[in-house]
């Protein structure tokens, strides 16, 4: 290496000498001299050239939730942002499942579908800096692992689910049922109820998992009721979180209210305030007995507003259903295939056909049901719907709020959480 460097230097010396000699003899022009002059680069010049070469800051990718997170709410979106660059691709997976997402107007990426509880997720994001150089960032996290997940259903009453988009009567409360006991305040906060026309309403909890909501007065004709429960990802108890969000809606297409008078033995039906039918009736005969387990049994038809719960073309009625099971008891009975039965309490009060009762409109002879003629019972069966109101007046026994939908037996100022 040392000898070769000497040779090169020697050659440069010869060239320099030749150039000098040529100039002295006057045989060289100015242009020729410029073309043949060697160019030398100093260390200072090289440093200056490097300083002017474009250098890009590396793209910085941020994933939310942060890498290693363990209690992420599955209801929250995954967000990927980048500084000093632009996102090129984002992939989110949980095992073989891919989570959809899309780029936002501000250049960030956001997931567009809910995640799931108790899952692990992997995020792989690729970004490019201002000169096009790529950076790939990988992050993993886990979602909440609740001990209990409270799923949401909607009920018309304890015997029937609410059918979305169907017509219900003026006495139909909103009923939201959770599959586990929940914190009442948290659950109420998650429930959104929108009515048209707008009305004020209150919650009443029939149990630790089922809540009712009713307005101050019966629903008016044409009212629409929309219900949404924002349960997913919501903490509804110490170790309980909400299941998937749920929604429903129903309409009150007409307001039907029946007034059954225990004193006059008549039942009058009003639709939108207009009397449309008057029916001879026979209500509970009064008095009572003691059931098999010592329970007190009353034969009065309970007083106050009832709500239609179900309808059965035929129903077998027996005293055993409420505790009188001894066939030797004078209060024992079995009536098979009673026709046109419209139920108004869980305990077994119906409007139904009673062709055997010869004192319709004259006296109360039933065990608590509202006896009607075959023709009138058929009309009720065909025209009443779930949620219609049957208000029993002048009865000495009051309908308890828990026996059917007794929500309307309580004044609005006393109707409350529990």
mmCIF file of C-alpha atoms in Angstrom:
data_model
loop_
_atom_site.group_PDB
_atom_site.id
_atom_site.type_symbol
_atom_site.label_atom_id
_atom_site.label_comp_id
_atom_site.label_asym_id
_atom_site.label_seq_id
_atom_site.Cartn_x
_atom_site.Cartn_y
_atom_site.Cartn_z
ATOM 1 C CA UNK A 1 0.000 0.000 0.000
ATOM 2 C CA UNK A 2 2.848 2.430 0.845
ATOM 3 C CA UNK A 3 4.747 1.775 -2.404
ATOM 4 C CA UNK A 4 1.587 2.150 -4.554
ATOM 5 C CA UNK A 5 0.762 5.493 -2.955
ATOM 6 C CA UNK A 6 4.267 6.739 -3.809
ATOM 7 C CA UNK A 7 3.800 5.808 -7.457
ATOM 8 C CA UNK A 8 0.541 7.655 -7.669
ATOM 9 C CA UNK A 9 2.039 10.728 -6.141
ATOM 10 C CA UNK A 10 4.961 10.470 -8.567
ATOM 11 C CA UNK A 11 2.647 10.346 -11.524
ATOM 12 C CA UNK A 12 0.800 13.416 -10.322
ATOM 13 C CA UNK A 13 4.142 15.155 -10.018
ATOM 14 C CA UNK A 14 5.040 14.281 -13.621
ATOM 15 C CA UNK A 15 1.712 15.503 -14.860
ATOM 16 C CA UNK A 16 2.126 18.705 -12.979
ATOM 17 C CA UNK A 17 5.600 19.224 -14.419
ATOM 18 C CA UNK A 18 4.397 18.577 -17.933
ATOM 19 C CA UNK A 19 1.641 21.064 -17.490
ATOM 20 C CA UNK A 20 4.124 23.656 -16.295
ATOM 21 C CA UNK A 21 6.436 23.059 -19.199
ATOM 22 C CA UNK A 22 3.651 23.357 -21.702
ATOM 23 C CA UNK A 23 2.607 26.655 -20.341
ATOM 24 C CA UNK A 24 6.099 28.059 -20.519
ATOM 25 C CA UNK A 25 6.469 27.155 -24.227
ATOM 26 C CA UNK A 26 3.221 28.961 -25.042
ATOM 27 C CA UNK A 27 1.647 25.814 -26.623
ATOM 28 C CA UNK A 28 -1.512 25.595 -24.400
ATOM 29 C CA UNK A 29 -4.761 27.686 -24.409
ATOM 30 C CA UNK A 30 -6.718 28.793 -21.280
ATOM 31 C CA UNK A 31 -9.598 26.314 -22.056
ATOM 32 C CA UNK A 32 -7.269 23.366 -22.352
ATOM 33 C CA UNK A 33 -5.710 24.282 -19.038
ATOM 34 C CA UNK A 34 -9.076 24.352 -17.291
ATOM 35 C CA UNK A 35 -10.125 20.948 -18.641
ATOM 36 C CA UNK A 36 -6.964 19.239 -17.515
ATOM 37 C CA UNK A 37 -6.703 20.670 -14.006
ATOM 38 C CA UNK A 38 -7.345 17.959 -11.361
ATOM 39 C CA UNK A 39 -10.178 18.376 -8.804
ATOM 40 C CA UNK A 40 -9.309 17.921 -5.121
ATOM 41 C CA UNK A 41 -11.998 17.298 -2.366
ATOM 42 C CA UNK A 42 -11.212 18.445 1.133
ATOM 43 C CA UNK A 43 -12.682 16.822 4.317
ATOM 44 C CA UNK A 44 -14.527 20.053 5.000
ATOM 45 C CA UNK A 45 -16.271 19.901 1.616
ATOM 46 C CA UNK A 46 -17.333 16.309 2.132
ATOM 47 C CA UNK A 47 -18.924 17.162 5.520
ATOM 48 C CA UNK A 48 -20.825 20.059 3.951
ATOM 49 C CA UNK A 49 -22.196 17.789 1.192
ATOM 50 C CA UNK A 50 -23.456 15.248 3.704
ATOM 51 C CA UNK A 51 -25.192 17.976 5.685
ATOM 52 C CA UNK A 52 -27.268 18.999 2.663
ATOM 53 C CA UNK A 53 -28.457 15.396 1.886
ATOM 54 C CA UNK A 54 -32.254 14.964 2.791
ATOM 55 C CA UNK A 55 -32.782 12.919 6.021
ATOM 56 C CA UNK A 56 -36.360 11.879 7.109
ATOM 57 C CA UNK A 57 -37.514 11.472 10.692
ATOM 58 C CA UNK A 58 -38.752 7.901 11.254
ATOM 59 C CA UNK A 59 -42.523 7.452 11.252
ATOM 60 C CA UNK A 60 -43.836 6.954 14.790
ATOM 61 C CA UNK A 61 -46.890 4.674 15.132
ATOM 62 C CA UNK A 62 -49.102 4.732 18.210
ATOM 63 C CA UNK A 63 -51.655 1.986 18.918
ATOM 64 C CA UNK A 64 -54.514 2.479 21.374
ATOM 65 C CA UNK A 65 -54.893 0.413 23.509
ATOM 66 C CA UNK A 66 -51.225 0.301 24.376
ATOM 67 C CA UNK A 67 -49.184 -2.829 23.896
ATOM 68 C CA UNK A 68 -49.721 -5.221 26.795
ATOM 69 C CA UNK A 69 -53.082 -3.790 27.941
ATOM 70 C CA UNK A 70 -55.141 -6.466 29.742
ATOM 71 C CA UNK A 71 -58.515 -4.932 30.636
ATOM 72 C CA UNK A 72 -59.542 -3.129 27.446
ATOM 73 C CA UNK A 73 -63.267 -2.561 27.005
ATOM 74 C CA UNK A 74 -64.438 -4.423 23.889
ATOM 75 C CA UNK A 75 -66.915 -1.630 23.238
ATOM 76 C CA UNK A 76 -64.099 0.871 22.617
ATOM 77 C CA UNK A 77 -62.514 1.115 19.156
ATOM 78 C CA UNK A 78 -58.898 0.361 18.334
ATOM 79 C CA UNK A 79 -57.196 3.530 17.087
ATOM 80 C CA UNK A 80 -53.877 3.669 15.211
ATOM 81 C CA UNK A 81 -52.161 7.021 14.607
ATOM 82 C CA UNK A 82 -48.846 8.017 13.035
ATOM 83 C CA UNK A 83 -46.536 11.001 13.469
ATOM 84 C CA UNK A 84 -43.941 12.072 10.858
ATOM 85 C CA UNK A 85 -45.384 9.783 8.232
ATOM 86 C CA UNK A 86 -48.514 8.121 6.878
ATOM 87 C CA UNK A 87 -50.240 4.812 7.533
ATOM 88 C CA UNK A 88 -50.087 2.267 4.743
ATOM 89 C CA UNK A 89 -51.888 -0.702 6.299
ATOM 90 C CA UNK A 90 -53.382 -1.920 9.568
ATOM 91 C CA UNK A 91 -54.372 -5.498 10.369
ATOM 92 C CA UNK A 92 -56.114 -6.596 13.562
ATOM 93 C CA UNK A 93 -56.664 -10.261 14.324
ATOM 94 C CA UNK A 94 -57.794 -12.511 17.146
ATOM 95 C CA UNK A 95 -56.742 -16.005 16.215
ATOM 96 C CA UNK A 96 -58.190 -16.528 12.736
ATOM 97 C CA UNK A 97 -60.751 -13.743 13.113
ATOM 98 C CA UNK A 98 -60.006 -10.436 11.397
ATOM 99 C CA UNK A 99 -61.427 -7.173 12.746
ATOM 100 C CA UNK A 100 -62.636 -4.660 10.187
ATOM 101 C CA UNK A 101 -61.619 -1.011 10.249
ATOM 102 C CA UNK A 102 -61.117 1.984 8.015
ATOM 103 C CA UNK A 103 -58.998 5.082 7.547
ATOM 104 C CA UNK A 104 -60.395 8.307 8.935
ATOM 105 C CA UNK A 105 -60.289 11.751 7.351
ATOM 106 C CA UNK A 106 -57.460 12.801 9.671
ATOM 107 C CA UNK A 107 -55.240 9.930 8.551
ATOM 108 C CA UNK A 108 -55.802 7.682 11.540
ATOM 109 C CA UNK A 109 -57.197 4.132 11.395
ATOM 110 C CA UNK A 110 -60.101 2.989 13.560
ATOM 111 C CA UNK A 111 -61.830 -0.357 14.022
ATOM 112 C CA UNK A 112 -65.468 -0.384 12.856
ATOM 113 C CA UNK A 113 -66.856 -3.402 14.718
ATOM 114 C CA UNK A 114 -67.142 -4.365 18.355
ATOM 115 C CA UNK A 115 -64.523 -6.616 19.839
ATOM 116 C CA UNK A 116 -65.405 -9.414 22.248
ATOM 117 C CA UNK A 117 -64.903 -10.139 25.912
ATOM 118 C CA UNK A 118 -62.046 -12.361 27.096
ATOM 119 C CA UNK A 119 -60.083 -12.245 23.819
ATOM 120 C CA UNK A 120 -56.485 -11.471 22.817
ATOM 121 C CA UNK A 121 -55.882 -9.201 19.818
ATOM 122 C CA UNK A 122 -52.858 -8.471 17.656
ATOM 123 C CA UNK A 123 -52.362 -5.202 15.758
ATOM 124 C CA UNK A 124 -49.822 -4.935 12.915
ATOM 125 C CA UNK A 125 -49.465 -1.423 11.471
ATOM 126 C CA UNK A 126 -47.173 -0.331 8.635
ATOM 127 C CA UNK A 127 -46.322 3.329 8.063
ATOM 128 C CA UNK A 128 -43.989 5.214 5.713
ATOM 129 C CA UNK A 129 -41.871 8.271 6.484
ATOM 130 C CA UNK A 130 -41.654 11.302 4.186
ATOM 131 C CA UNK A 131 -39.080 9.575 1.976
ATOM 132 C CA UNK A 132 -41.034 6.331 1.707
ATOM 133 C CA UNK A 133 -39.099 4.217 4.160
ATOM 134 C CA UNK A 134 -41.438 1.725 5.910
ATOM 135 C CA UNK A 135 -41.844 1.058 9.611
ATOM 136 C CA UNK A 136 -43.875 -1.844 11.019
ATOM 137 C CA UNK A 137 -45.248 -1.773 14.551
ATOM 138 C CA UNK A 138 -46.842 -4.736 16.356
ATOM 139 C CA UNK A 139 -48.953 -4.493 19.512
ATOM 140 C CA UNK A 140 -50.975 -7.042 21.443
ATOM 141 C CA UNK A 141 -53.626 -6.569 24.141
ATOM 142 C CA UNK A 142 -56.470 -8.406 25.897
ATOM 143 C CA UNK A 143 -60.076 -7.421 26.583
ATOM 144 C CA UNK A 144 -62.077 -7.601 29.799
ATOM 145 C CA UNK A 145 -62.869 -10.984 31.299
ATOM 146 C CA UNK A 146 -66.176 -10.522 33.191
ATOM 147 C CA UNK A 147 -67.324 -13.141 35.675
ATOM 148 C CA UNK A 148 -70.877 -12.569 34.411
ATOM 149 C CA UNK A 149 -72.319 -11.190 31.195
ATOM 150 C CA UNK A 150 -75.849 -9.787 31.511
ATOM 151 C CA UNK A 151 -77.737 -10.293 28.270
ATOM 152 C CA UNK A 152 -80.753 -8.154 27.425
ATOM 153 C CA UNK A 153 -84.252 -9.194 26.358
ATOM 154 C CA UNK A 154 -87.507 -7.266 26.062
ATOM 155 C CA UNK A 155 -90.740 -8.545 27.564
ATOM 156 C CA UNK A 156 -94.380 -7.765 26.998
ATOM 157 C CA UNK A 157 -94.945 -9.382 30.404
ATOM 158 C CA UNK A 158 -93.739 -12.358 32.410
ATOM 159 C CA UNK A 159 -95.433 -14.743 29.978
ATOM 160 C CA UNK A 160 -94.540 -13.236 26.604
ATOM 161 C CA UNK A 161 -91.645 -11.492 24.889
ATOM 162 C CA UNK A 162 -92.140 -8.120 23.232
ATOM 163 C CA UNK A 163 -92.356 -8.343 19.439
ATOM 164 C CA UNK A 164 -90.485 -5.544 17.723
ATOM 165 C CA UNK A 165 -92.659 -3.368 15.502
ATOM 166 C CA UNK A 166 -95.972 -4.767 16.745
ATOM 167 C CA UNK A 167 -98.977 -2.944 18.205
ATOM 168 C CA UNK A 168 -99.545 -2.994 21.963
ATOM 169 C CA UNK A 169 -102.180 -1.576 24.248
ATOM 170 C CA UNK A 170 -102.265 1.701 26.146
ATOM 171 C CA UNK A 171 -101.163 0.016 29.376
ATOM 172 C CA UNK A 172 -98.078 -1.748 28.044
ATOM 173 C CA UNK A 173 -95.001 -0.737 30.061
ATOM 174 C CA UNK A 174 -91.491 -0.973 28.681
ATOM 175 C CA UNK A 175 -89.914 -4.065 30.259
ATOM 176 C CA UNK A 176 -86.169 -4.737 30.036
ATOM 177 C CA UNK A 177 -84.918 -8.043 31.436
ATOM 178 C CA UNK A 178 -81.252 -8.793 32.184
ATOM 179 C CA UNK A 179 -79.984 -12.355 32.483
ATOM 180 C CA UNK A 180 -78.183 -11.523 35.755
ATOM 181 C CA UNK A 181 -78.808 -9.230 38.678
ATOM 182 C CA UNK A 182 -77.486 -5.765 37.900
ATOM 183 C CA UNK A 183 -76.729 -2.460 39.536
ATOM 184 C CA UNK A 184 -80.000 -0.591 39.078
ATOM 185 C CA UNK A 185 -78.565 2.892 38.645
ATOM 186 C CA UNK A 186 -76.010 1.703 36.065
ATOM 187 C CA UNK A 187 -78.671 -0.238 34.162
ATOM 188 C CA UNK A 188 -81.077 2.698 34.080
ATOM 189 C CA UNK A 189 -78.300 4.909 32.729
ATOM 190 C CA UNK A 190 -77.736 2.422 29.903
ATOM 191 C CA UNK A 191 -81.420 2.434 28.872
ATOM 192 C CA UNK A 192 -82.631 5.048 26.377
ATOM 193 C CA UNK A 193 -86.385 5.426 25.844
ATOM 194 C CA UNK A 194 -87.719 7.749 23.154
ATOM 195 C CA UNK A 195 -91.439 8.309 22.637
ATOM 196 C CA UNK A 196 -93.458 10.269 20.116
ATOM 197 C CA UNK A 197 -95.214 12.258 21.391
ATOM 198 C CA UNK A 198 -92.629 12.810 24.126
ATOM 199 C CA UNK A 199 -93.756 11.906 27.645
ATOM 200 C CA UNK A 200 -92.229 11.740 31.098
ATOM 201 C CA UNK A 201 -91.671 8.291 32.590
ATOM 202 C CA UNK A 202 -90.262 6.433 35.578
ATOM 203 C CA UNK A 203 -88.513 3.140 36.285
ATOM 204 C CA UNK A 204 -89.823 0.427 38.585
ATOM 205 C CA UNK A 205 -87.778 -2.699 39.360
ATOM 206 C CA UNK A 206 -89.899 -5.819 39.734
ATOM 207 C CA UNK A 207 -86.729 -7.775 40.604
ATOM 208 C CA UNK A 208 -82.970 -7.270 40.668
ATOM 209 C CA UNK A 209 -82.828 -8.178 36.985
ATOM 210 C CA UNK A 210 -86.087 -6.848 35.467
ATOM 211 C CA UNK A 211 -87.082 -3.201 35.163
ATOM 212 C CA UNK A 212 -90.335 -1.577 33.978
ATOM 213 C CA UNK A 213 -90.827 1.957 32.665
ATOM 214 C CA UNK A 214 -94.202 3.682 32.301
ATOM 215 C CA UNK A 215 -95.456 7.201 31.619
ATOM 216 C CA UNK A 216 -97.664 9.165 33.986
ATOM 217 C CA UNK A 217 -100.803 8.315 31.997
ATOM 218 C CA UNK A 218 -101.849 5.560 29.616
ATOM 219 C CA UNK A 219 -100.239 5.770 26.183
ATOM 220 C CA UNK A 220 -102.216 7.929 23.762
ATOM 221 C CA UNK A 221 -103.369 6.662 20.388
ATOM 222 C CA UNK A 222 -100.616 6.710 17.783
ATOM 223 C CA UNK A 223 -97.730 6.766 20.255
ATOM 224 C CA UNK A 224 -94.463 5.179 19.128
ATOM 225 C CA UNK A 225 -92.014 3.869 21.709
ATOM 226 C CA UNK A 226 -88.353 3.195 20.936
ATOM 227 C CA UNK A 227 -86.024 1.496 23.400
ATOM 228 C CA UNK A 228 -82.248 1.113 23.218
ATOM 229 C CA UNK A 229 -80.030 -0.525 25.824
ATOM 230 C CA UNK A 230 -76.350 0.436 25.571
ATOM 231 C CA UNK A 231 -75.200 -2.547 27.574
ATOM 232 C CA UNK A 232 -72.095 -3.756 25.775
ATOM 233 C CA UNK A 233 -68.942 -2.935 27.694
ATOM 234 C CA UNK A 234 -70.946 -1.308 30.491
ATOM 235 C CA UNK A 235 -70.197 -2.340 34.048
ATOM 236 C CA UNK A 236 -73.563 -3.391 35.457
ATOM 237 C CA UNK A 237 -72.337 -4.899 38.707
ATOM 238 C CA UNK A 238 -69.210 -5.654 40.674
ATOM 239 C CA UNK A 239 -68.271 -8.527 38.348
ATOM 240 C CA UNK A 240 -71.023 -8.155 35.741
ATOM 241 C CA UNK A 241 -70.849 -6.449 32.361
ATOM 242 C CA UNK A 242 -73.527 -5.966 29.748
ATOM 243 C CA UNK A 243 -73.945 -8.265 26.764
ATOM 244 C CA UNK A 244 -74.617 -6.972 23.271
ATOM 245 C CA UNK A 245 -76.535 -3.740 22.795
ATOM 246 C CA UNK A 246 -80.234 -4.284 22.154
ATOM 247 C CA UNK A 247 -83.116 -2.243 20.786
ATOM 248 C CA UNK A 248 -86.819 -2.576 20.068
ATOM 249 C CA UNK A 249 -89.852 -0.475 19.282
ATOM 250 C CA UNK A 250 -93.620 -0.764 19.361
ATOM 251 C CA UNK A 251 -96.707 1.304 18.584
ATOM 252 C CA UNK A 252 -99.955 2.038 20.387
ATOM 253 C CA UNK A 253 -102.314 2.224 17.408
ATOM 254 C CA UNK A 254 -105.431 2.820 19.533
ATOM 255 C CA UNK A 255 -106.237 3.273 23.202
ATOM 256 C CA UNK A 256 -108.569 0.549 24.502
ATOM 257 C CA UNK A 257 -109.745 0.728 28.108
ATOM 258 C CA UNK A 258 -112.342 -1.616 29.567
ATOM 259 C CA UNK A 259 -114.105 -0.718 32.825
ATOM 260 C CA UNK A 260 -115.538 -3.717 34.683
ATOM 261 C CA UNK A 261 -117.766 -2.628 37.578
ATOM 262 C CA UNK A 262 -118.020 -5.027 40.492
ATOM 263 C CA UNK A 263 -121.269 -3.343 41.653
ATOM 264 C CA UNK A 264 -123.199 -3.011 38.401
ATOM 265 C CA UNK A 265 -121.944 -6.314 36.943
ATOM 266 C CA UNK A 266 -121.267 -4.594 33.630
ATOM 267 C CA UNK A 267 -118.112 -4.234 31.565
ATOM 268 C CA UNK A 268 -117.853 -1.254 29.222
ATOM 269 C CA UNK A 269 -115.197 -0.968 26.517
ATOM 270 C CA UNK A 270 -113.898 2.392 25.314
ATOM 271 C CA UNK A 271 -111.681 2.874 22.268
ATOM 272 C CA UNK A 272 -110.006 6.267 22.003
ATOM 273 C CA UNK A 273 -112.493 7.569 24.545
ATOM 274 C CA UNK A 274 -115.605 6.345 22.734
ATOM 275 C CA UNK A 275 -117.883 3.660 24.224
ATOM 276 C CA UNK A 276 -117.965 0.776 21.734
ATOM 277 C CA UNK A 277 -119.408 -2.149 23.717
ATOM 278 C CA UNK A 278 -121.306 -2.854 26.951
ATOM 279 C CA UNK A 279 -121.220 -6.430 28.251
ATOM 280 C CA UNK A 280 -123.117 -8.174 31.036
ATOM 281 C CA UNK A 281 -120.637 -9.637 33.483
ATOM 282 C CA UNK A 282 -120.220 -11.657 36.630
ATOM 283 C CA UNK A 283 -117.152 -11.046 38.757
ATOM 284 C CA UNK A 284 -115.666 -12.750 41.827
ATOM 285 C CA UNK A 285 -118.238 -13.845 44.399
ATOM 286 C CA UNK A 286 -116.208 -12.628 47.375
ATOM 287 C CA UNK A 287 -115.108 -14.438 50.480
ATOM 288 C CA UNK A 288 -112.189 -16.836 50.453
ATOM 289 C CA UNK A 289 -110.549 -19.943 51.772
ATOM 290 C CA UNK A 290 -107.178 -21.322 52.843
ATOM 291 C CA UNK A 291 -104.883 -23.092 50.423
ATOM 292 C CA UNK A 292 -102.926 -26.303 50.836
ATOM 293 C CA UNK A 293 -99.896 -24.506 52.232
ATOM 294 C CA UNK A 294 -101.860 -22.214 54.506
ATOM 295 C CA UNK A 295 -102.024 -19.353 52.030
ATOM 296 C CA UNK A 296 -105.019 -17.016 52.055
ATOM 297 C CA UNK A 297 -107.141 -17.283 48.916
ATOM 298 C CA UNK A 298 -109.640 -14.588 47.958
ATOM 299 C CA UNK A 299 -112.585 -15.017 45.595
ATOM 300 C CA UNK A 300 -112.902 -11.286 44.917
ATOM 301 C CA UNK A 301 -111.801 -10.074 41.489
ATOM 302 C CA UNK A 302 -108.857 -7.829 42.297
ATOM 303 C CA UNK A 303 -109.591 -4.129 41.948
ATOM 304 C CA UNK A 304 -107.617 -1.656 39.906
ATOM 305 C CA UNK A 305 -106.143 -1.442 36.396
ATOM 306 C CA UNK A 306 -105.137 -4.802 34.927
ATOM 307 C CA UNK A 307 -103.251 -5.285 31.659
ATOM 308 C CA UNK A 308 -103.930 -8.027 29.109
ATOM 309 C CA UNK A 309 -101.148 -10.641 29.337
ATOM 310 C CA UNK A 310 -102.178 -13.375 26.892
ATOM 311 C CA UNK A 311 -105.089 -14.947 25.037
ATOM 312 C CA UNK A 312 -106.041 -18.612 24.808
ATOM 313 C CA UNK A 313 -108.770 -20.094 22.663
ATOM 314 C CA UNK A 314 -109.250 -22.860 25.235
ATOM 315 C CA UNK A 315 -108.011 -23.084 28.795
ATOM 316 C CA UNK A 316 -108.616 -25.616 31.559
ATOM 317 C CA UNK A 317 -109.321 -23.852 34.835
ATOM 318 C CA UNK A 318 -108.906 -25.549 38.193
ATOM 319 C CA UNK A 319 -108.770 -24.471 41.824
ATOM 320 C CA UNK A 320 -105.556 -26.481 42.167
ATOM 321 C CA UNK A 321 -103.779 -23.677 40.283
ATOM 322 C CA UNK A 322 -104.097 -21.412 43.318
ATOM 323 C CA UNK A 323 -103.916 -23.939 46.157
ATOM 324 C CA UNK A 324 -107.266 -25.720 46.554
ATOM 325 C CA UNK A 325 -106.339 -29.286 45.624
ATOM 326 C CA UNK A 326 -108.568 -31.428 47.860
ATOM 327 C CA UNK A 327 -111.412 -32.836 45.765
ATOM 328 C CA UNK A 328 -113.579 -32.996 48.882
ATOM 329 C CA UNK A 329 -113.228 -29.255 49.449
ATOM 330 C CA UNK A 330 -116.466 -27.490 48.351
ATOM 331 C CA UNK A 331 -114.252 -24.846 46.676
ATOM 332 C CA UNK A 332 -112.491 -27.425 44.513
ATOM 333 C CA UNK A 333 -113.325 -27.392 40.800
ATOM 334 C CA UNK A 334 -112.035 -28.299 37.342
ATOM 335 C CA UNK A 335 -113.478 -26.630 34.249
ATOM 336 C CA UNK A 336 -111.991 -28.055 31.082
ATOM 337 C CA UNK A 337 -111.728 -26.256 27.762
ATOM 338 C CA UNK A 338 -113.165 -22.943 28.857
ATOM 339 C CA UNK A 339 -113.493 -20.834 25.699
ATOM 340 C CA UNK A 340 -112.214 -17.424 24.646
ATOM 341 C CA UNK A 341 -109.916 -16.758 27.579
ATOM 342 C CA UNK A 342 -108.158 -13.390 27.907
ATOM 343 C CA UNK A 343 -105.721 -13.430 30.843
ATOM 344 C CA UNK A 344 -105.205 -10.322 33.017
ATOM 345 C CA UNK A 345 -103.228 -11.665 36.045
ATOM 346 C CA UNK A 346 -100.551 -14.266 36.641
ATOM 347 C CA UNK A 347 -102.673 -15.818 39.377
ATOM 348 C CA UNK A 348 -105.388 -16.769 36.898
ATOM 349 C CA UNK A 349 -107.927 -13.981 36.412
ATOM 350 C CA UNK A 350 -109.417 -14.059 32.925
ATOM 351 C CA UNK A 351 -112.221 -12.566 30.929
ATOM 352 C CA UNK A 352 -113.817 -15.696 29.492
ATOM 353 C CA UNK A 353 -117.001 -17.294 28.229
ATOM 354 C CA UNK A 354 -119.183 -18.704 31.011
ATOM 355 C CA UNK A 355 -122.322 -20.163 29.390
ATOM 356 C CA UNK A 356 -123.094 -21.966 32.667
ATOM 357 C CA UNK A 357 -123.492 -18.691 34.575
ATOM 358 C CA UNK A 358 -127.134 -17.666 34.419
ATOM 359 C CA UNK A 359 -126.627 -14.427 36.351
ATOM 360 C CA UNK A 360 -124.481 -12.368 34.003
ATOM 361 C CA UNK A 361 -125.225 -8.715 34.613
ATOM 362 C CA UNK A 362 -127.045 -9.585 37.861
ATOM 363 C CA UNK A 363 -124.690 -11.086 40.423
ATOM 364 C CA UNK A 364 -121.046 -11.982 41.011
ATOM 365 C CA UNK A 365 -120.667 -15.763 40.953
ATOM 366 C CA UNK A 366 -117.135 -16.500 39.739
ATOM 367 C CA UNK A 367 -114.016 -17.484 41.667
ATOM 368 C CA UNK A 368 -112.379 -14.229 40.584
ATOM 369 C CA UNK A 369 -112.589 -14.188 36.802
ATOM 370 C CA UNK A 370 -114.827 -11.887 34.763
ATOM 371 C CA UNK A 371 -117.536 -14.131 33.297
ATOM 372 C CA UNK A 372 -119.014 -13.102 29.951
ATOM 373 C CA UNK A 373 -121.438 -14.505 27.415
ATOM 374 C CA UNK A 374 -119.998 -16.601 24.609
ATOM 375 C CA UNK A 375 -120.609 -13.781 22.134
ATOM 376 C CA UNK A 376 -118.984 -11.112 24.294
ATOM 377 C CA UNK A 377 -116.045 -13.310 25.284
ATOM 378 C CA UNK A 378 -115.409 -14.055 21.618
ATOM 379 C CA UNK A 379 -115.485 -10.342 20.814
ATOM 380 C CA UNK A 380 -112.990 -9.609 23.589
ATOM 381 C CA UNK A 381 -110.737 -12.440 22.444
ATOM 382 C CA UNK A 382 -110.751 -11.136 18.864
ATOM 383 C CA UNK A 383 -110.387 -7.416 19.616
ATOM 384 C CA UNK A 384 -108.208 -7.092 22.719
ATOM 385 C CA UNK A 385 -104.430 -7.165 22.364
ATOM 386 C CA UNK A 386 -101.553 -7.464 24.817
ATOM 387 C CA UNK A 387 -101.222 -4.268 26.818
ATOM 388 C CA UNK A 388 -104.903 -3.302 26.717
ATOM 389 C CA UNK A 389 -106.316 -2.092 30.024
ATOM 390 C CA UNK A 390 -109.071 -3.784 32.051
ATOM 391 C CA UNK A 391 -109.849 -1.616 35.072
ATOM 392 C CA UNK A 392 -111.913 -3.349 37.775
ATOM 393 C CA UNK A 393 -113.793 -0.878 39.941
ATOM 394 C CA UNK A 394 -115.539 -1.100 43.336
ATOM 395 C CA UNK A 395 -113.734 -4.216 44.499
ATOM 396 C CA UNK A 396 -112.650 -4.429 48.151
ATOM 397 C CA UNK A 397 -109.425 -6.206 47.189
ATOM 398 C CA UNK A 398 -106.643 -4.310 45.414
ATOM 399 C CA UNK A 399 -104.517 -5.819 42.669
ATOM 400 C CA UNK A 400 -100.885 -6.013 43.876
ATOM 401 C CA UNK A 401 -98.311 -4.540 41.526
ATOM 402 C CA UNK A 402 -96.539 -7.889 41.058
ATOM 403 C CA UNK A 403 -99.606 -9.917 39.987
ATOM 404 C CA UNK A 404 -99.471 -9.413 36.246
ATOM 405 C CA UNK A 405 -98.727 -5.864 35.155
ATOM 406 C CA UNK A 406 -100.062 -3.990 38.131
ATOM 407 C CA UNK A 407 -97.926 -0.967 37.262
ATOM 408 C CA UNK A 408 -100.982 1.246 36.920
ATOM 409 C CA UNK A 409 -102.325 0.422 40.384
ATOM 410 C CA UNK A 410 -99.666 2.781 41.788
ATOM 411 C CA UNK A 411 -99.966 6.538 41.352
ATOM 412 C CA UNK A 412 -97.193 8.070 39.280
ATOM 413 C CA UNK A 413 -95.764 10.023 42.188
ATOM 414 C CA UNK A 414 -95.297 6.767 44.123
ATOM 415 C CA UNK A 415 -94.175 4.693 41.157
ATOM 416 C CA UNK A 416 -90.451 4.234 41.636
ATOM 417 C CA UNK A 417 -87.286 2.233 41.428
ATOM 418 C CA UNK A 418 -88.388 -0.510 43.831
#
